[in-house]
Amino acid sequence: MSSPSQQPLLQVEQASMVFGGLVAVKDLSLDLRAGEILALMGPNGAGKTTTFNMIAGALIPTSGRILFEGRDITRMKPDGRCRAGVARTFQITQPFHELSVVENVMVGSMVHHTSLAETRKEALTYVEMVGLGAKAEAPAKQLSTGQRKRLELARAMATRPRLLLMDEVTGGVDQKSIPDLVALVQRLHGEGLTLIIIEHNMRVISELAHRAIFMNRGEKIAEGTPAEIAAHPDVVELYLGEAAHA
Ligand SMILES: Nc1ncnc2c1ncn2[C@@H]1O[C@H](COP(=O)(O)OP(=O)(O)OP(=O)(O)O)[C@@H](O)[C@H]1O
């Protein structure tokens, strides 16, 4: 795992998101340094996806600020954030089923090209990067869950992000495919990517993340190394205990 720099890439300052009477995220602050991998953890409804939505621009926080490379992006639209270098993947993958794998990735690389041939050429490099080269011309609907997660990563990478928000890349994937996905994320990180991952698998978190934040009911209740988080009494009570009893 390469070391992160001290330079903050992302700063979330006292961000809150209120839906009607429900406080989904409350006064959340976090700093992310360039080169870091941060894990966001917490039980269902903790506010993890809402946090991603605020960072990626799908939601504008009710209060608080979001800075990317020191620039206030709190109210910037998702496409502006994408061009600025923020990309995301979704827990439930959403490919265009009838389009081929490479065509799906072209949707991402189009941001950077006017020529279709160039768009396709660059898209193919990301298809290869995620190990789907042999499936490049296959319709996305033919892919397995693990392959769809790879396609999702290729689509996001094609926008050339500096920050990738990755929602449960190992979720729903069979156990034996997880190590290869972890290795892929490590490779992308090795190429200079900064990541926030929503992840439940403690082993994956330990292998990937420099740091973890644990949320519950919209609030950050613990922050530290994966080992510190795994040993935190509130976390054990709320989460690991729950998983152990599942
Ligand atoms: N658009 C919305 N409108 C109303 N309530 C919402 C909306 N989005 C999320 N919520 C609520 O906000 C709270 C936090 O949800 P969020 O999806 O961020 O949690 P999460 O930690 O990602 O959970 P999960 O692990 O189940 O995905 C939940 O109570 C959820 O029902």
PDB file of C-alpha atoms and ligand atoms in Angstrom:
ATOM      1  CA  MET A   1       0.000   0.000   0.000  1.00  0.00           C
ATOM      2  CA  SER A   2       1.594   3.325  -1.014  1.00  0.00           C
ATOM      3  CA  SER A   3       1.568   6.164   1.537  1.00  0.00           C
ATOM      4  CA  PRO A   4      -0.833   9.090   1.255  1.00  0.00           C
ATOM      5  CA  SER A   5       0.471  12.664   1.108  1.00  0.00           C
ATOM      6  CA  GLN A   6      -0.416  15.330   3.662  1.00  0.00           C
ATOM      7  CA  GLN A   7      -2.297  17.320   1.033  1.00  0.00           C
ATOM      8  CA  PRO A   8      -6.079  17.286   1.693  1.00  0.00           C
ATOM      9  CA  LEU A   9      -7.910  16.312  -1.470  1.00  0.00           C
ATOM     10  CA  LEU A  10     -11.366  16.379   0.087  1.00  0.00           C
ATOM     11  CA  GLN A  11     -12.722  18.194   3.113  1.00  0.00           C
ATOM     12  CA  VAL A  12     -16.237  17.662   4.399  1.00  0.00           C
ATOM     13  CA  GLU A  13     -17.034  20.363   6.945  1.00  0.00           C
ATOM     14  CA  GLN A  14     -19.953  19.902   9.333  1.00  0.00           C
ATOM     15  CA  ALA A  15     -22.186  18.505   6.592  1.00  0.00           C
ATOM     16  CA  SER A  16     -25.773  17.661   7.470  1.00  0.00           C
ATOM     17  CA  MET A  17     -28.549  16.240   5.320  1.00  0.00           C
ATOM     18  CA  VAL A  18     -32.109  16.461   6.543  1.00  0.00           C
ATOM     19  CA  PHE A  19     -34.993  14.795   4.697  1.00  0.00           C
ATOM     20  CA  GLY A  20     -38.233  16.225   6.087  1.00  0.00           C
ATOM     21  CA  GLY A  21     -37.942  15.416   9.785  1.00  0.00           C
ATOM     22  CA  LEU A  22     -35.219  12.796   9.355  1.00  0.00           C
ATOM     23  CA  VAL A  23     -31.595  13.733   9.975  1.00  0.00           C
ATOM     24  CA  ALA A  24     -29.761  11.325   7.625  1.00  0.00           C
ATOM     25  CA  VAL A  25     -26.320  12.857   8.249  1.00  0.00           C
ATOM     26  CA  LYS A  26     -25.508  15.133  11.168  1.00  0.00           C
ATOM     27  CA  ASP A  27     -22.520  17.505  11.333  1.00  0.00           C
ATOM     28  CA  LEU A  28     -20.181  15.140   9.554  1.00  0.00           C
ATOM     29  CA  SER A  29     -16.604  16.328   9.119  1.00  0.00           C
ATOM     30  CA  LEU A  30     -13.855  14.405   7.409  1.00  0.00           C
ATOM     31  CA  ASP A  31     -10.552  15.092   5.683  1.00  0.00           C
ATOM     32  CA  LEU A  32      -9.123  12.899   3.001  1.00  0.00           C
ATOM     33  CA  ARG A  33      -5.510  13.210   1.908  1.00  0.00           C
ATOM     34  CA  ALA A  34      -4.418  12.559  -1.669  1.00  0.00           C
ATOM     35  CA  GLY A  35      -3.433   8.906  -2.004  1.00  0.00           C
ATOM     36  CA  GLU A  36      -5.490   7.754   0.945  1.00  0.00           C
ATOM     37  CA  ILE A  37      -8.078   4.969   1.076  1.00  0.00           C
ATOM     38  CA  LEU A  38     -10.791   5.692   3.619  1.00  0.00           C
ATOM     39  CA  ALA A  39     -13.462   3.149   4.539  1.00  0.00           C
ATOM     40  CA  LEU A  40     -16.953   4.333   5.511  1.00  0.00           C
ATOM     41  CA  MET A  41     -18.635   1.816   7.758  1.00  0.00           C
ATOM     42  CA  GLY A  42     -21.849   1.560   9.701  1.00  0.00           C
ATOM     43  CA  PRO A  43     -25.113  -0.366   9.962  1.00  0.00           C
ATOM     44  CA  ASN A  44     -28.051   0.075   7.585  1.00  0.00           C
ATOM     45  CA  GLY A  45     -29.351   3.629   7.559  1.00  0.00           C
ATOM     46  CA  ALA A  46     -26.161   5.042   9.117  1.00  0.00           C
ATOM     47  CA  GLY A  47     -25.858   7.721   6.412  1.00  0.00           C
ATOM     48  CA  LYS A  48     -23.050   6.281   4.271  1.00  0.00           C
ATOM     49  CA  THR A  49     -24.830   6.521   0.910  1.00  0.00           C
ATOM     50  CA  THR A  50     -26.151   9.962   1.778  1.00  0.00           C
ATOM     51  CA  THR A  51     -22.558  11.023   2.473  1.00  0.00           C
ATOM     52  CA  PHE A  52     -21.512   9.702  -0.966  1.00  0.00           C
ATOM     53  CA  ASN A  53     -24.436  11.552  -2.539  1.00  0.00           C
ATOM     54  CA  MET A  54     -23.338  14.817  -0.934  1.00  0.00           C
ATOM     55  CA  ILE A  55     -19.733  14.368  -2.108  1.00  0.00           C
ATOM     56  CA  ALA A  56     -20.702  13.279  -5.646  1.00  0.00           C
ATOM     57  CA  GLY A  57     -23.301  16.036  -6.005  1.00  0.00           C
ATOM     58  CA  ALA A  58     -26.526  14.020  -6.145  1.00  0.00           C
ATOM     59  CA  LEU A  59     -27.562  15.816  -2.936  1.00  0.00           C
ATOM     60  CA  ILE A  60     -26.793  19.316  -1.720  1.00  0.00           C
ATOM     61  CA  PRO A  61     -26.237  19.274   2.039  1.00  0.00           C
ATOM     62  CA  THR A  62     -28.797  21.069   4.175  1.00  0.00           C
ATOM     63  CA  SER A  63     -25.840  22.718   5.909  1.00  0.00           C
ATOM     64  CA  GLY A  64     -22.071  22.483   5.867  1.00  0.00           C
ATOM     65  CA  ARG A  65     -19.466  22.577   3.085  1.00  0.00           C
ATOM     66  CA  ILE A  66     -17.616  20.227   0.792  1.00  0.00           C
ATOM     67  CA  LEU A  67     -14.204  21.245  -0.564  1.00  0.00           C
ATOM     68  CA  PHE A  68     -12.289  19.419  -3.281  1.00  0.00           C
ATOM     69  CA  GLU A  69      -8.668  20.484  -3.677  1.00  0.00           C
ATOM     70  CA  GLY A  70      -9.525  23.502  -1.558  1.00  0.00           C
ATOM     71  CA  ARG A  71     -12.376  24.562  -3.863  1.00  0.00           C
ATOM     72  CA  ASP A  72     -15.932  24.790  -2.531  1.00  0.00           C
ATOM     73  CA  ILE A  73     -17.990  22.280  -4.548  1.00  0.00           C
ATOM     74  CA  THR A  74     -20.957  22.116  -2.149  1.00  0.00           C
ATOM     75  CA  ARG A  75     -23.419  23.324  -4.790  1.00  0.00           C
ATOM     76  CA  MET A  76     -21.658  22.092  -7.912  1.00  0.00           C
ATOM     77  CA  LYS A  77     -23.718  19.745 -10.136  1.00  0.00           C
ATOM     78  CA  PRO A  78     -22.644  16.086 -10.469  1.00  0.00           C
ATOM     79  CA  ASP A  79     -21.288  16.554 -14.037  1.00  0.00           C
ATOM     80  CA  GLY A  80     -19.134  19.474 -12.876  1.00  0.00           C
ATOM     81  CA  ARG A  81     -17.761  17.343 -10.048  1.00  0.00           C
ATOM     82  CA  CYS A  82     -17.084  14.544 -12.494  1.00  0.00           C
ATOM     83  CA  ARG A  83     -15.030  16.916 -14.670  1.00  0.00           C
ATOM     84  CA  ALA A  84     -13.289  18.190 -11.526  1.00  0.00           C
ATOM     85  CA  GLY A  85     -12.185  14.595 -10.792  1.00  0.00           C
ATOM     86  CA  VAL A  86     -14.821  12.983  -8.574  1.00  0.00           C
ATOM     87  CA  ALA A  87     -16.342   9.666  -9.721  1.00  0.00           C
ATOM     88  CA  ARG A  88     -18.450   7.026  -8.065  1.00  0.00           C
ATOM     89  CA  THR A  89     -19.605   3.463  -8.430  1.00  0.00           C
ATOM     90  CA  PHE A  90     -22.948   2.187  -7.202  1.00  0.00           C
ATOM     91  CA  GLN A  91     -23.810  -0.669  -4.854  1.00  0.00           C
ATOM     92  CA  ILE A  92     -26.356  -1.915  -7.370  1.00  0.00           C
ATOM     93  CA  THR A  93     -24.568  -1.729 -10.699  1.00  0.00           C
ATOM     94  CA  GLN A  94     -26.467   0.117 -13.418  1.00  0.00           C
ATOM     95  CA  PRO A  95     -24.932  -0.706 -16.814  1.00  0.00           C
ATOM     96  CA  PHE A  96     -26.736  -0.100 -20.109  1.00  0.00           C
ATOM     97  CA  HIS A  97     -27.678  -3.739 -20.572  1.00  0.00           C
ATOM     98  CA  GLU A  98     -28.046  -3.738 -24.350  1.00  0.00           C
ATOM     99  CA  LEU A  99     -24.768  -1.878 -24.957  1.00  0.00           C
ATOM    100  CA  SER A 100     -21.481  -3.754 -25.137  1.00  0.00           C
ATOM    101  CA  VAL A 101     -18.947  -3.599 -22.333  1.00  0.00           C
ATOM    102  CA  VAL A 102     -16.716  -1.180 -24.248  1.00  0.00           C
ATOM    103  CA  GLU A 103     -19.694   1.006 -25.226  1.00  0.00           C
ATOM    104  CA  ASN A 104     -20.652   1.259 -21.557  1.00  0.00           C
ATOM    105  CA  VAL A 105     -17.156   2.472 -20.736  1.00  0.00           C
ATOM    106  CA  MET A 106     -17.246   4.918 -23.656  1.00  0.00           C
ATOM    107  CA  VAL A 107     -20.021   6.739 -21.806  1.00  0.00           C
ATOM    108  CA  GLY A 108     -17.356   7.637 -19.219  1.00  0.00           C
ATOM    109  CA  SER A 109     -14.465   8.386 -21.601  1.00  0.00           C
ATOM    110  CA  MET A 110     -16.665  10.612 -23.792  1.00  0.00           C
ATOM    111  CA  VAL A 111     -16.097  13.411 -21.263  1.00  0.00           C
ATOM    112  CA  HIS A 112     -12.522  13.732 -22.556  1.00  0.00           C
ATOM    113  CA  HIS A 113     -12.834  13.221 -26.329  1.00  0.00           C
ATOM    114  CA  THR A 114     -14.703  14.595 -29.328  1.00  0.00           C
ATOM    115  CA  SER A 115     -13.647  11.767 -31.678  1.00  0.00           C
ATOM    116  CA  LEU A 116     -15.537   8.482 -31.388  1.00  0.00           C
ATOM    117  CA  ALA A 117     -12.425   6.504 -32.336  1.00  0.00           C
ATOM    118  CA  GLU A 118     -10.390   8.146 -29.571  1.00  0.00           C
ATOM    119  CA  THR A 119     -13.240   7.645 -27.077  1.00  0.00           C
ATOM    120  CA  ARG A 120     -13.332   3.948 -27.942  1.00  0.00           C
ATOM    121  CA  LYS A 121      -9.553   3.578 -27.821  1.00  0.00           C
ATOM    122  CA  GLU A 122      -9.324   5.023 -24.346  1.00  0.00           C
ATOM    123  CA  ALA A 123     -12.378   3.063 -23.164  1.00  0.00           C
ATOM    124  CA  LEU A 124     -10.701  -0.151 -24.290  1.00  0.00           C
ATOM    125  CA  THR A 125      -7.658   0.578 -22.109  1.00  0.00           C
ATOM    126  CA  TYR A 126      -9.938   0.694 -19.048  1.00  0.00           C
ATOM    127  CA  VAL A 127     -11.788  -2.439 -20.145  1.00  0.00           C
ATOM    128  CA  GLU A 128      -8.392  -4.189 -20.311  1.00  0.00           C
ATOM    129  CA  MET A 129      -7.287  -2.629 -17.013  1.00  0.00           C
ATOM    130  CA  VAL A 130     -10.192  -4.208 -15.133  1.00  0.00           C
ATOM    131  CA  GLY A 131      -9.647  -7.588 -16.794  1.00  0.00           C
ATOM    132  CA  LEU A 132     -12.667  -7.563 -19.125  1.00  0.00           C
ATOM    133  CA  GLY A 133     -10.697  -7.454 -22.389  1.00  0.00           C
ATOM    134  CA  ALA A 134     -12.146 -10.774 -23.583  1.00  0.00           C
ATOM    135  CA  LYS A 135     -15.680  -9.459 -22.957  1.00  0.00           C
ATOM    136  CA  ALA A 136     -15.219  -6.043 -24.598  1.00  0.00           C
ATOM    137  CA  GLU A 137     -17.797  -6.652 -27.337  1.00  0.00           C
ATOM    138  CA  ALA A 138     -20.238  -8.685 -25.235  1.00  0.00           C
ATOM    139  CA  PRO A 139     -23.524  -7.061 -24.158  1.00  0.00           C
ATOM    140  CA  ALA A 140     -23.328  -5.903 -20.542  1.00  0.00           C
ATOM    141  CA  LYS A 141     -26.348  -8.038 -19.667  1.00  0.00           C
ATOM    142  CA  GLN A 142     -24.208 -11.177 -20.124  1.00  0.00           C
ATOM    143  CA  LEU A 143     -21.816 -10.252 -17.308  1.00  0.00           C
ATOM    144  CA  SER A 144     -21.722 -11.938 -13.897  1.00  0.00           C
ATOM    145  CA  THR A 145     -22.063  -9.827 -10.738  1.00  0.00           C
ATOM    146  CA  GLY A 146     -18.281  -9.702 -10.249  1.00  0.00           C
ATOM    147  CA  GLN A 147     -17.770  -8.719 -13.893  1.00  0.00           C
ATOM    148  CA  ARG A 148     -20.395  -5.990 -13.544  1.00  0.00           C
ATOM    149  CA  LYS A 149     -18.490  -4.594 -10.569  1.00  0.00           C
ATOM    150  CA  ARG A 150     -15.406  -4.492 -12.813  1.00  0.00           C
ATOM    151  CA  LEU A 151     -17.373  -2.777 -15.570  1.00  0.00           C
ATOM    152  CA  GLU A 152     -18.605  -0.237 -13.033  1.00  0.00           C
ATOM    153  CA  LEU A 153     -14.999   0.444 -12.032  1.00  0.00           C
ATOM    154  CA  ALA A 154     -13.936   0.811 -15.690  1.00  0.00           C
ATOM    155  CA  ARG A 155     -16.777   3.262 -16.351  1.00  0.00           C
ATOM    156  CA  ALA A 156     -15.777   5.354 -13.368  1.00  0.00           C
ATOM    157  CA  MET A 157     -12.047   5.189 -14.226  1.00  0.00           C
ATOM    158  CA  ALA A 158     -12.784   6.331 -17.786  1.00  0.00           C
ATOM    159  CA  THR A 159     -13.752   9.751 -16.417  1.00  0.00           C
ATOM    160  CA  ARG A 160     -10.117   9.954 -15.130  1.00  0.00           C
ATOM    161  CA  PRO A 161     -11.028  10.651 -11.506  1.00  0.00           C
ATOM    162  CA  ARG A 162      -8.671  11.654  -8.752  1.00  0.00           C
ATOM    163  CA  LEU A 163     -11.224  10.662  -6.133  1.00  0.00           C
ATOM    164  CA  LEU A 164     -13.328   7.524  -6.521  1.00  0.00           C
ATOM    165  CA  LEU A 165     -16.281   6.826  -4.244  1.00  0.00           C
ATOM    166  CA  MET A 166     -16.737   3.091  -4.352  1.00  0.00           C
ATOM    167  CA  ASP A 167     -19.945   1.617  -2.975  1.00  0.00           C
ATOM    168  CA  GLU A 168     -19.589  -2.006  -1.838  1.00  0.00           C
ATOM    169  CA  VAL A 169     -17.430  -3.333  -4.621  1.00  0.00           C
ATOM    170  CA  THR A 170     -17.394  -6.752  -2.954  1.00  0.00           C
ATOM    171  CA  GLY A 171     -21.119  -6.748  -2.105  1.00  0.00           C
ATOM    172  CA  GLY A 172     -23.047  -9.617  -3.676  1.00  0.00           C
ATOM    173  CA  VAL A 173     -19.879 -11.061  -5.176  1.00  0.00           C
ATOM    174  CA  ASP A 174     -18.974 -14.694  -4.468  1.00  0.00           C
ATOM    175  CA  GLN A 175     -16.206 -15.164  -1.892  1.00  0.00           C
ATOM    176  CA  LYS A 176     -13.664 -16.534  -4.314  1.00  0.00           C
ATOM    177  CA  SER A 177     -13.865 -13.448  -6.571  1.00  0.00           C
ATOM    178  CA  ILE A 178     -13.146 -11.028  -3.708  1.00  0.00           C
ATOM    179  CA  PRO A 179      -9.315 -11.305  -3.624  1.00  0.00           C
ATOM    180  CA  ASP A 180      -9.067 -10.415  -7.335  1.00  0.00           C
ATOM    181  CA  LEU A 181     -11.351  -7.407  -6.845  1.00  0.00           C
ATOM    182  CA  VAL A 182      -9.256  -6.272  -3.878  1.00  0.00           C
ATOM    183  CA  ALA A 183      -6.099  -6.651  -5.976  1.00  0.00           C
ATOM    184  CA  LEU A 184      -7.716  -4.597  -8.747  1.00  0.00           C
ATOM    185  CA  VAL A 185      -8.587  -1.780  -6.347  1.00  0.00           C
ATOM    186  CA  GLN A 186      -5.017  -1.876  -5.009  1.00  0.00           C
ATOM    187  CA  ARG A 187      -3.710  -1.566  -8.554  1.00  0.00           C
ATOM    188  CA  LEU A 188      -5.940   1.443  -9.271  1.00  0.00           C
ATOM    189  CA  HIS A 189      -4.802   3.015  -6.022  1.00  0.00           C
ATOM    190  CA  GLY A 190      -1.197   2.335  -7.030  1.00  0.00           C
ATOM    191  CA  GLU A 191      -1.795   4.438 -10.136  1.00  0.00           C
ATOM    192  CA  GLY A 192      -2.550   7.484  -8.024  1.00  0.00           C
ATOM    193  CA  LEU A 193      -6.238   7.153  -7.173  1.00  0.00           C
ATOM    194  CA  THR A 194      -7.655   8.339  -3.835  1.00  0.00           C
ATOM    195  CA  LEU A 195     -10.633   6.344  -2.621  1.00  0.00           C
ATOM    196  CA  ILE A 196     -13.518   6.312  -0.180  1.00  0.00           C
ATOM    197  CA  ILE A 197     -15.044   2.876   0.032  1.00  0.00           C
ATOM    198  CA  ILE A 198     -18.320   1.842   1.615  1.00  0.00           C
ATOM    199  CA  GLU A 199     -17.572  -1.664   2.724  1.00  0.00           C
ATOM    200  CA  HIS A 200     -18.889  -4.163   5.265  1.00  0.00           C
ATOM    201  CA  ASN A 201     -16.279  -6.863   4.896  1.00  0.00           C
ATOM    202  CA  MET A 202     -13.755  -6.205   7.704  1.00  0.00           C
ATOM    203  CA  ARG A 203     -11.099  -8.257   5.996  1.00  0.00           C
ATOM    204  CA  VAL A 204     -11.419  -6.219   2.806  1.00  0.00           C
ATOM    205  CA  ILE A 205     -11.302  -3.017   4.874  1.00  0.00           C
ATOM    206  CA  SER A 206      -8.140  -4.192   6.654  1.00  0.00           C
ATOM    207  CA  GLU A 207      -6.472  -5.032   3.348  1.00  0.00           C
ATOM    208  CA  LEU A 208      -7.434  -1.836   1.559  1.00  0.00           C
ATOM    209  CA  ALA A 209      -8.023   1.051   3.924  1.00  0.00           C
ATOM    210  CA  HIS A 210      -5.515   3.319   5.666  1.00  0.00           C
ATOM    211  CA  ARG A 211      -8.278   4.680   7.851  1.00  0.00           C
ATOM    212  CA  ALA A 212     -11.921   4.007   8.631  1.00  0.00           C
ATOM    213  CA  ILE A 213     -14.857   6.085   9.831  1.00  0.00           C
ATOM    214  CA  PHE A 214     -17.746   4.383  11.558  1.00  0.00           C
ATOM    215  CA  MET A 215     -21.153   6.051  11.349  1.00  0.00           C
ATOM    216  CA  ASN A 216     -24.371   5.363  13.197  1.00  0.00           C
ATOM    217  CA  ARG A 217     -27.674   7.208  12.786  1.00  0.00           C
ATOM    218  CA  GLY A 218     -26.037   9.898  10.691  1.00  0.00           C
ATOM    219  CA  GLU A 219     -23.165  10.619  13.072  1.00  0.00           C
ATOM    220  CA  LYS A 220     -19.511   9.711  13.059  1.00  0.00           C
ATOM    221  CA  ILE A 221     -18.955   7.695  16.208  1.00  0.00           C
ATOM    222  CA  ALA A 222     -15.418   6.424  15.623  1.00  0.00           C
ATOM    223  CA  GLU A 223     -12.431   7.095  13.402  1.00  0.00           C
ATOM    224  CA  GLY A 224      -9.083   5.347  13.234  1.00  0.00           C
ATOM    225  CA  THR A 225      -7.109   2.595  11.586  1.00  0.00           C
ATOM    226  CA  PRO A 226      -9.136  -0.470  10.573  1.00  0.00           C
ATOM    227  CA  ALA A 227      -7.661  -2.317  13.577  1.00  0.00           C
ATOM    228  CA  GLU A 228      -8.682   0.488  15.965  1.00  0.00           C
ATOM    229  CA  ILE A 229     -12.191   0.538  14.532  1.00  0.00           C
ATOM    230  CA  ALA A 230     -12.551  -3.231  14.753  1.00  0.00           C
ATOM    231  CA  ALA A 231     -11.632  -3.042  18.453  1.00  0.00           C
ATOM    232  CA  HIS A 232     -13.779   0.023  19.281  1.00  0.00           C
ATOM    233  CA  PRO A 233     -16.400  -1.009  21.867  1.00  0.00           C
ATOM    234  CA  ASP A 234     -19.313   0.866  20.197  1.00  0.00           C
ATOM    235  CA  VAL A 235     -18.424  -0.650  16.854  1.00  0.00           C
ATOM    236  CA  VAL A 236     -18.233  -4.135  18.288  1.00  0.00           C
ATOM    237  CA  GLU A 237     -21.592  -3.595  19.928  1.00  0.00           C
ATOM    238  CA  LEU A 238     -23.330  -2.069  16.920  1.00  0.00           C
ATOM    239  CA  TYR A 239     -21.860  -3.877  14.030  1.00  0.00           C
ATOM    240  CA  LEU A 240     -19.430  -6.661  14.459  1.00  0.00           C
ATOM    241  CA  GLY A 241     -21.636  -8.156  17.157  1.00  0.00           C
ATOM    242  CA  GLU A 242     -24.590  -7.878  14.813  1.00  0.00           C
ATOM    243  CA  ALA A 243     -22.594  -9.561  12.029  1.00  0.00           C
ATOM    244  CA  ALA A 244     -21.402 -12.261  14.398  1.00  0.00           C
ATOM    245  CA  HIS A 245     -24.994 -13.028  15.376  1.00  0.00           C
ATOM    246  CA  ALA A 246     -26.265 -12.933  11.784  1.00  0.00           C
TER     247      ALA A 246
HETATM  248  N1  LIG B   1     -33.866  10.583  -0.541  1.00  0.00           N
HETATM  249  C1  LIG B   1     -34.196  10.274   0.707  1.00  0.00           C
HETATM  250  N2  LIG B   1     -35.354  10.704   1.238  1.00  0.00           N
HETATM  251  C2  LIG B   1     -35.703  10.412   2.508  1.00  0.00           C
HETATM  252  N3  LIG B   1     -34.937   9.688   3.354  1.00  0.00           N
HETATM  253  C3  LIG B   1     -33.763   9.228   2.873  1.00  0.00           C
HETATM  254  C4  LIG B   1     -33.349   9.484   1.533  1.00  0.00           C
HETATM  255  N4  LIG B   1     -32.123   8.901   1.355  1.00  0.00           N
HETATM  256  C5  LIG B   1     -31.819   8.297   2.521  1.00  0.00           C
HETATM  257  N5  LIG B   1     -32.799   8.490   3.427  1.00  0.00           N
HETATM  258  C6  LIG B   1     -32.798   8.024   4.808  1.00  0.00           C
HETATM  259  O1  LIG B   1     -31.601   8.502   5.394  1.00  0.00           O
HETATM  260  C7  LIG B   1     -31.060   7.551   6.299  1.00  0.00           C
HETATM  261  C8  LIG B   1     -29.636   7.226   5.886  1.00  0.00           C
HETATM  262  O2  LIG B   1     -29.689   6.473   4.684  1.00  0.00           O
HETATM  263  P1  LIG B   1     -28.411   6.022   3.874  1.00  0.00           P
HETATM  264  O3  LIG B   1     -28.916   5.349   2.626  1.00  0.00           O
HETATM  265  O4  LIG B   1     -27.491   7.161   3.707  1.00  0.00           O
HETATM  266  O5  LIG B   1     -27.774   4.954   4.858  1.00  0.00           O
HETATM  267  P2  LIG B   1     -26.642   3.880   4.573  1.00  0.00           P
HETATM  268  O6  LIG B   1     -25.688   3.951   5.703  1.00  0.00           O
HETATM  269  O7  LIG B   1     -26.098   4.066   3.202  1.00  0.00           O
HETATM  270  O8  LIG B   1     -27.465   2.518   4.665  1.00  0.00           O
HETATM  271  P3  LIG B   1     -27.353   1.153   3.806  1.00  0.00           P
HETATM  272  O9  LIG B   1     -26.161   0.420   4.350  1.00  0.00           O
HETATM  273  O10 LIG B   1     -28.642   0.467   4.126  1.00  0.00           O
HETATM  274  O11 LIG B   1     -27.225   1.521   2.353  1.00  0.00           O
HETATM  275  C9  LIG B   1     -32.004   6.362   6.264  1.00  0.00           C
HETATM  276  O12 LIG B   1     -32.888   6.459   7.367  1.00  0.00           O
HETATM  277  C10 LIG B   1     -32.712   6.511   4.955  1.00  0.00           C
HETATM  278  O13 LIG B   1     -34.005   5.927   4.992  1.00  0.00           O
END
